[in-house]
Amino acid sequence: MIVDHAYELITDDVFLRLHGLLPHAELFLKLEGLNPAGSVKLKTATGLVEDAERRGLLHPGGSLIESSSGNLGIALSAVCAAKGYTFTCVTDPHVPRQSVALMRAFGAHVCVADTPDGNGGYLGSRIALIRSALDLDPSLTWLNQYANAANPAVHAARTAAAVLREIRTVDYLFVGAGTTGTVMGCAAHFRRRSPRTTVVAVDAAGSVTFGGPPGARRIPGLGTSRVPELCRPRAVHRVVAVPERDAVRMCRRLARSHGLAVGGSTGSVLCAVLRLRSGIPPGARVVALSADLGDRYLDTVYDDAWVTEHFGAAAAGRPRTPGTAQSAPEEVR
């Protein structure tokens, strides 16, 4: 494969058949982290930027601004570096330091919104900061991943299409929900091309995206403290909210049993698969999307001290006191 730009190196055809988690059915994990930006958000970034270019919102040397909990910020930083745009990413204190460092390595400016919004998260605060920046500098272009139709459109055309092209028959599709761009795009494509497929949106406990009560969340990637404009709950068949402690346990289990380190959202998605396993018939073909890999979470999800501090020693795989190991929740066994 030879391409002219790094952002063209999107691998949409890599799936890992996961053995052991769903013994009575076939479970395929779609690995989205095998590209230069390290996540599914490289497709989102290219889709948003190319849409803005087509609509005449972006011109050579232009300046962009966007809110991100990490992965889209990295992807936009990379795309903007290659295309010659100036990029400012508005993040929050939960964004991994490796993610911030990588954005800056690509030349992005990083601003941190450190005041929680009314629901205890930072999304509202990040967007408020962007609106203030736009008032001060009208030349900035805000791509607005939370409301931009180009976000689900690129995942309908690429992510969902790739799943059906490679796996063909899909009985269940599990997709994590952040901005909901990926899951809404997949739901739209499957509704047209494979209406028999059950599409499951996976959210984080404490997220308000699908009407749940607000709560503390520490792992970026899933959930919001403000309902994204793109979200259409009726577009999916099921919504499963997963506590972060269970997601952490699943990530650590997968690393030690399959030699694969994934991000926290993937842990949530796989927990959701196991939570619904009793309703999945024998021989079904199940696809779960893995948004990114685990290298950006070495200081959090895969760090014993961090996990123990926030979720307890049992979540880190160690008993709280010698000789008193606790069992994992049913979803993680």
PDB file of C-alpha atoms in Angstrom, residues 38-239:
ATOM      1  CA  GLY A  38      -4.688   5.497  16.624  1.00  0.00           C
ATOM      2  CA  SER A  39      -8.490   5.462  16.671  1.00  0.00           C
ATOM      3  CA  VAL A  40     -11.770   5.348  14.775  1.00  0.00           C
ATOM      4  CA  LYS A  41     -11.753   9.152  14.977  1.00  0.00           C
ATOM      5  CA  LEU A  42      -9.377   9.454  12.038  1.00  0.00           C
ATOM      6  CA  LYS A  43     -12.394   8.746   9.832  1.00  0.00           C
ATOM      7  CA  THR A  44     -14.420  11.330  11.715  1.00  0.00           C
ATOM      8  CA  ALA A  45     -11.664  13.931  11.360  1.00  0.00           C
ATOM      9  CA  THR A  46     -11.183  13.422   7.638  1.00  0.00           C
ATOM     10  CA  GLY A  47     -14.943  13.416   7.096  1.00  0.00           C
ATOM     11  CA  LEU A  48     -15.475  16.661   9.005  1.00  0.00           C
ATOM     12  CA  VAL A  49     -12.550  18.481   7.409  1.00  0.00           C
ATOM     13  CA  GLU A  50     -13.329  17.356   3.861  1.00  0.00           C
ATOM     14  CA  ASP A  51     -16.978  18.334   4.320  1.00  0.00           C
ATOM     15  CA  ALA A  52     -15.948  21.812   5.505  1.00  0.00           C
ATOM     16  CA  GLU A  53     -13.656  22.128   2.486  1.00  0.00           C
ATOM     17  CA  ARG A  54     -16.430  21.127   0.077  1.00  0.00           C
ATOM     18  CA  ARG A  55     -18.796  23.653   1.630  1.00  0.00           C
ATOM     19  CA  GLY A  56     -16.245  26.459   1.354  1.00  0.00           C
ATOM     20  CA  LEU A  57     -15.877  26.872   5.121  1.00  0.00           C
ATOM     21  CA  LEU A  58     -12.164  26.073   5.049  1.00  0.00           C
ATOM     22  CA  HIS A  59      -9.537  27.729   2.904  1.00  0.00           C
ATOM     23  CA  PRO A  60      -5.741  27.275   2.728  1.00  0.00           C
ATOM     24  CA  GLY A  61      -4.127  28.353   5.975  1.00  0.00           C
ATOM     25  CA  GLY A  62      -7.444  28.358   7.832  1.00  0.00           C
ATOM     26  CA  SER A  63      -7.915  27.834  11.561  1.00  0.00           C
ATOM     27  CA  LEU A  64     -10.097  25.203  13.200  1.00  0.00           C
ATOM     28  CA  ILE A  65     -11.305  24.673  16.747  1.00  0.00           C
ATOM     29  CA  GLU A  66     -12.973  21.626  18.254  1.00  0.00           C
ATOM     30  CA  SER A  67     -13.836  20.031  21.585  1.00  0.00           C
ATOM     31  CA  SER A  68     -12.466  16.553  22.246  1.00  0.00           C
ATOM     32  CA  SER A  69     -11.846  14.109  25.080  1.00  0.00           C
ATOM     33  CA  GLY A  70      -8.744  12.908  23.249  1.00  0.00           C
ATOM     34  CA  ASN A  71      -9.044  10.796  20.131  1.00  0.00           C
ATOM     35  CA  LEU A  72     -10.723  13.282  17.795  1.00  0.00           C
ATOM     36  CA  GLY A  73      -8.287  15.935  18.976  1.00  0.00           C
ATOM     37  CA  ILE A  74      -5.374  13.709  17.998  1.00  0.00           C
ATOM     38  CA  ALA A  75      -6.936  12.837  14.650  1.00  0.00           C
ATOM     39  CA  LEU A  76      -7.741  16.465  13.792  1.00  0.00           C
ATOM     40  CA  SER A  77      -4.244  17.504  14.865  1.00  0.00           C
ATOM     41  CA  ALA A  78      -2.781  15.006  12.411  1.00  0.00           C
ATOM     42  CA  VAL A  79      -5.120  15.918   9.549  1.00  0.00           C
ATOM     43  CA  CYS A  80      -4.607  19.653  10.074  1.00  0.00           C
ATOM     44  CA  ALA A  81      -0.821  19.208  10.169  1.00  0.00           C
ATOM     45  CA  ALA A  82      -0.923  17.418   6.831  1.00  0.00           C
ATOM     46  CA  LYS A  83      -3.289  19.943   5.249  1.00  0.00           C
ATOM     47  CA  GLY A  84      -1.678  23.103   6.625  1.00  0.00           C
ATOM     48  CA  TYR A  85      -4.457  24.243   8.933  1.00  0.00           C
ATOM     49  CA  THR A  86      -4.022  25.681  12.423  1.00  0.00           C
ATOM     50  CA  PHE A  87      -5.899  23.664  15.009  1.00  0.00           C
ATOM     51  CA  THR A  88      -6.966  24.392  18.591  1.00  0.00           C
ATOM     52  CA  CYS A  89      -8.307  21.533  20.697  1.00  0.00           C
ATOM     53  CA  VAL A  90     -10.412  22.225  23.784  1.00  0.00           C
ATOM     54  CA  THR A  91     -10.049  19.345  26.251  1.00  0.00           C
ATOM     55  CA  ASP A  92     -10.604  18.663  29.951  1.00  0.00           C
ATOM     56  CA  PRO A  93      -8.625  17.268  32.929  1.00  0.00           C
ATOM     57  CA  HIS A  94      -9.601  13.647  32.167  1.00  0.00           C
ATOM     58  CA  VAL A  95      -7.773  13.596  28.839  1.00  0.00           C
ATOM     59  CA  PRO A  96      -4.696  11.311  29.070  1.00  0.00           C
ATOM     60  CA  ARG A  97      -1.418  13.209  29.142  1.00  0.00           C
ATOM     61  CA  GLN A  98      -0.153  11.050  26.251  1.00  0.00           C
ATOM     62  CA  SER A  99      -3.053  12.301  24.133  1.00  0.00           C
ATOM     63  CA  VAL A 100      -2.298  15.938  24.916  1.00  0.00           C
ATOM     64  CA  ALA A 101       1.392  15.379  24.179  1.00  0.00           C
ATOM     65  CA  LEU A 102       0.581  13.810  20.819  1.00  0.00           C
ATOM     66  CA  MET A 103      -1.705  16.678  19.816  1.00  0.00           C
ATOM     67  CA  ARG A 104       1.063  19.131  20.607  1.00  0.00           C
ATOM     68  CA  ALA A 105       3.555  17.005  18.686  1.00  0.00           C
ATOM     69  CA  PHE A 106       1.326  17.502  15.629  1.00  0.00           C
ATOM     70  CA  GLY A 107       1.430  21.262  16.243  1.00  0.00           C
ATOM     71  CA  ALA A 108      -1.996  21.747  17.808  1.00  0.00           C
ATOM     72  CA  HIS A 109      -2.798  24.300  20.495  1.00  0.00           C
ATOM     73  CA  VAL A 110      -4.442  22.657  23.523  1.00  0.00           C
ATOM     74  CA  CYS A 111      -6.773  24.478  25.921  1.00  0.00           C
ATOM     75  CA  VAL A 112      -8.139  22.785  29.046  1.00  0.00           C
ATOM     76  CA  ALA A 113     -11.641  23.520  30.359  1.00  0.00           C
ATOM     77  CA  ASP A 114     -11.237  22.668  34.050  1.00  0.00           C
ATOM     78  CA  THR A 115     -14.603  23.795  35.445  1.00  0.00           C
ATOM     79  CA  PRO A 116     -17.279  21.049  35.526  1.00  0.00           C
ATOM     80  CA  ASP A 117     -20.621  21.764  33.883  1.00  0.00           C
ATOM     81  CA  GLY A 118     -24.026  21.399  35.514  1.00  0.00           C
ATOM     82  CA  ASN A 119     -24.050  17.610  35.077  1.00  0.00           C
ATOM     83  CA  GLY A 120     -20.641  17.072  36.623  1.00  0.00           C
ATOM     84  CA  GLY A 121     -18.808  16.593  33.329  1.00  0.00           C
ATOM     85  CA  TYR A 122     -16.859  18.968  31.133  1.00  0.00           C
ATOM     86  CA  LEU A 123     -18.566  18.891  27.744  1.00  0.00           C
ATOM     87  CA  GLY A 124     -20.761  21.907  28.451  1.00  0.00           C
ATOM     88  CA  SER A 125     -17.734  23.810  29.721  1.00  0.00           C
ATOM     89  CA  ARG A 126     -15.654  22.885  26.667  1.00  0.00           C
ATOM     90  CA  ILE A 127     -18.372  24.069  24.299  1.00  0.00           C
ATOM     91  CA  ALA A 128     -18.812  27.304  26.254  1.00  0.00           C
ATOM     92  CA  LEU A 129     -15.084  27.940  25.884  1.00  0.00           C
ATOM     93  CA  ILE A 130     -15.345  27.360  22.126  1.00  0.00           C
ATOM     94  CA  ARG A 131     -18.239  29.809  21.822  1.00  0.00           C
ATOM     95  CA  SER A 132     -16.182  32.426  23.653  1.00  0.00           C
ATOM     96  CA  ALA A 133     -13.255  31.822  21.294  1.00  0.00           C
ATOM     97  CA  LEU A 134     -15.548  32.221  18.271  1.00  0.00           C
ATOM     98  CA  ASP A 135     -16.820  35.533  19.619  1.00  0.00           C
ATOM     99  CA  LEU A 136     -13.242  36.770  19.939  1.00  0.00           C
ATOM    100  CA  ASP A 137     -12.093  35.389  16.565  1.00  0.00           C
ATOM    101  CA  PRO A 138     -14.855  34.906  13.955  1.00  0.00           C
ATOM    102  CA  SER A 139     -12.295  33.542  11.481  1.00  0.00           C
ATOM    103  CA  LEU A 140     -12.171  30.274  13.461  1.00  0.00           C
ATOM    104  CA  THR A 141     -14.066  27.314  12.023  1.00  0.00           C
ATOM    105  CA  TRP A 142     -15.851  25.092  14.539  1.00  0.00           C
ATOM    106  CA  LEU A 143     -16.488  21.672  13.020  1.00  0.00           C
ATOM    107  CA  ASN A 144     -18.877  20.774  15.886  1.00  0.00           C
ATOM    108  CA  GLN A 145     -18.666  16.990  15.910  1.00  0.00           C
ATOM    109  CA  TYR A 146     -21.739  16.799  18.176  1.00  0.00           C
ATOM    110  CA  ALA A 147     -24.145  18.259  15.612  1.00  0.00           C
ATOM    111  CA  ASN A 148     -22.393  17.907  12.241  1.00  0.00           C
ATOM    112  CA  ALA A 149     -24.148  15.473   9.870  1.00  0.00           C
ATOM    113  CA  ALA A 150     -20.776  14.720   8.252  1.00  0.00           C
ATOM    114  CA  ASN A 151     -19.879  12.789  11.420  1.00  0.00           C
ATOM    115  CA  PRO A 152     -22.443   9.957  11.096  1.00  0.00           C
ATOM    116  CA  ALA A 153     -22.249  10.137   7.310  1.00  0.00           C
ATOM    117  CA  VAL A 154     -18.600   9.075   7.190  1.00  0.00           C
ATOM    118  CA  HIS A 155     -19.281   6.129   9.504  1.00  0.00           C
ATOM    119  CA  ALA A 156     -22.262   5.028   7.459  1.00  0.00           C
ATOM    120  CA  ALA A 157     -20.164   5.140   4.294  1.00  0.00           C
ATOM    121  CA  ARG A 158     -17.005   3.614   5.746  1.00  0.00           C
ATOM    122  CA  THR A 159     -17.304   1.942   9.151  1.00  0.00           C
ATOM    123  CA  ALA A 160     -20.678   0.249   8.732  1.00  0.00           C
ATOM    124  CA  ALA A 161     -20.069  -0.564   5.076  1.00  0.00           C
ATOM    125  CA  ALA A 162     -16.763  -2.222   5.984  1.00  0.00           C
ATOM    126  CA  VAL A 163     -18.451  -4.403   8.614  1.00  0.00           C
ATOM    127  CA  LEU A 164     -20.986  -5.738   6.130  1.00  0.00           C
ATOM    128  CA  ARG A 165     -18.383  -6.108   3.389  1.00  0.00           C
ATOM    129  CA  GLU A 166     -16.040  -8.173   5.561  1.00  0.00           C
ATOM    130  CA  ILE A 167     -18.396 -10.088   7.859  1.00  0.00           C
ATOM    131  CA  ARG A 168     -21.435 -10.087   5.560  1.00  0.00           C
ATOM    132  CA  THR A 169     -24.000 -11.634   7.893  1.00  0.00           C
ATOM    133  CA  VAL A 170     -24.213  -9.651  11.139  1.00  0.00           C
ATOM    134  CA  ASP A 171     -26.827 -10.512  13.750  1.00  0.00           C
ATOM    135  CA  TYR A 172     -25.696  -8.035  16.421  1.00  0.00           C
ATOM    136  CA  LEU A 173     -23.591  -4.885  16.206  1.00  0.00           C
ATOM    137  CA  PHE A 174     -22.303  -3.248  19.403  1.00  0.00           C
ATOM    138  CA  VAL A 175     -21.012   0.333  19.114  1.00  0.00           C
ATOM    139  CA  GLY A 176     -19.834   2.732  21.816  1.00  0.00           C
ATOM    140  CA  ALA A 177     -21.577   6.101  22.034  1.00  0.00           C
ATOM    141  CA  GLY A 178     -19.699   9.355  22.631  1.00  0.00           C
ATOM    142  CA  THR A 179     -20.804  12.050  20.209  1.00  0.00           C
ATOM    143  CA  THR A 180     -23.019   9.214  18.846  1.00  0.00           C
ATOM    144  CA  GLY A 181     -21.683   9.925  15.353  1.00  0.00           C
ATOM    145  CA  THR A 182     -20.308   6.403  14.885  1.00  0.00           C
ATOM    146  CA  VAL A 183     -23.337   4.557  16.247  1.00  0.00           C
ATOM    147  CA  MET A 184     -25.874   6.779  14.459  1.00  0.00           C
ATOM    148  CA  GLY A 185     -24.013   6.371  11.163  1.00  0.00           C
ATOM    149  CA  CYS A 186     -23.819   2.600  11.618  1.00  0.00           C
ATOM    150  CA  ALA A 187     -27.487   2.394  12.579  1.00  0.00           C
ATOM    151  CA  ALA A 188     -28.523   4.324   9.473  1.00  0.00           C
ATOM    152  CA  HIS A 189     -26.478   2.102   7.155  1.00  0.00           C
ATOM    153  CA  PHE A 190     -27.659  -1.139   8.750  1.00  0.00           C
ATOM    154  CA  ARG A 191     -31.260   0.039   8.667  1.00  0.00           C
ATOM    155  CA  ARG A 192     -30.928   0.353   4.883  1.00  0.00           C
ATOM    156  CA  ARG A 193     -28.646  -2.592   4.106  1.00  0.00           C
ATOM    157  CA  SER A 194     -29.253  -5.116   6.900  1.00  0.00           C
ATOM    158  CA  PRO A 195     -32.456  -4.268   8.794  1.00  0.00           C
ATOM    159  CA  ARG A 196     -32.448  -7.640  10.593  1.00  0.00           C
ATOM    160  CA  THR A 197     -29.250  -6.674  12.465  1.00  0.00           C
ATOM    161  CA  THR A 198     -29.762  -5.633  16.078  1.00  0.00           C
ATOM    162  CA  VAL A 199     -27.763  -2.449  16.707  1.00  0.00           C
ATOM    163  CA  VAL A 200     -26.781  -1.875  20.336  1.00  0.00           C
ATOM    164  CA  ALA A 201     -25.502   1.486  21.575  1.00  0.00           C
ATOM    165  CA  VAL A 202     -23.115   1.204  24.523  1.00  0.00           C
ATOM    166  CA  ASP A 203     -22.957   4.114  26.935  1.00  0.00           C
ATOM    167  CA  ALA A 204     -21.094   4.790  30.174  1.00  0.00           C
ATOM    168  CA  ALA A 205     -22.969   4.774  33.469  1.00  0.00           C
ATOM    169  CA  GLY A 206     -23.189   8.411  34.539  1.00  0.00           C
ATOM    170  CA  SER A 207     -23.710   9.656  30.977  1.00  0.00           C
ATOM    171  CA  VAL A 208     -26.863  11.617  30.078  1.00  0.00           C
ATOM    172  CA  THR A 209     -26.732  10.793  26.351  1.00  0.00           C
ATOM    173  CA  PHE A 210     -29.691   8.398  26.400  1.00  0.00           C
ATOM    174  CA  GLY A 211     -31.520   9.877  29.360  1.00  0.00           C
ATOM    175  CA  GLY A 212     -29.607   8.310  32.225  1.00  0.00           C
ATOM    176  CA  PRO A 213     -28.866  10.203  35.437  1.00  0.00           C
ATOM    177  CA  PRO A 214     -25.609  12.193  35.470  1.00  0.00           C
ATOM    178  CA  GLY A 215     -22.700  10.806  37.422  1.00  0.00           C
ATOM    179  CA  ALA A 216     -18.932  10.943  37.734  1.00  0.00           C
ATOM    180  CA  ARG A 217     -16.949   9.528  34.793  1.00  0.00           C
ATOM    181  CA  ARG A 218     -13.178   9.304  34.615  1.00  0.00           C
ATOM    182  CA  ILE A 219     -12.448   7.432  31.387  1.00  0.00           C
ATOM    183  CA  PRO A 220     -12.724   9.401  28.129  1.00  0.00           C
ATOM    184  CA  GLY A 221     -14.308   7.953  25.012  1.00  0.00           C
ATOM    185  CA  LEU A 222     -17.871   7.139  26.036  1.00  0.00           C
ATOM    186  CA  GLY A 223     -20.706   9.187  27.401  1.00  0.00           C
ATOM    187  CA  THR A 224     -21.520  12.872  27.658  1.00  0.00           C
ATOM    188  CA  SER A 225     -22.735  15.379  30.219  1.00  0.00           C
ATOM    189  CA  ARG A 226     -24.816  17.057  27.503  1.00  0.00           C
ATOM    190  CA  VAL A 227     -27.008  15.263  24.943  1.00  0.00           C
ATOM    191  CA  PRO A 228     -25.381  15.541  21.476  1.00  0.00           C
ATOM    192  CA  GLU A 229     -27.597  16.987  18.768  1.00  0.00           C
ATOM    193  CA  LEU A 230     -26.813  13.956  16.594  1.00  0.00           C
ATOM    194  CA  CYS A 231     -28.320  11.503  19.072  1.00  0.00           C
ATOM    195  CA  ARG A 232     -31.475   9.716  17.941  1.00  0.00           C
ATOM    196  CA  PRO A 233     -32.239   7.054  20.567  1.00  0.00           C
ATOM    197  CA  ARG A 234     -34.896   5.396  18.400  1.00  0.00           C
ATOM    198  CA  ALA A 235     -32.312   4.697  15.701  1.00  0.00           C
ATOM    199  CA  VAL A 236     -30.841   1.853  17.795  1.00  0.00           C
ATOM    200  CA  HIS A 237     -32.521  -1.269  19.125  1.00  0.00           C
ATOM    201  CA  ARG A 238     -30.937  -1.374  22.578  1.00  0.00           C
ATOM    202  CA  VAL A 239     -28.907   0.864  24.866  1.00  0.00           C
TER     203      VAL A 239
END
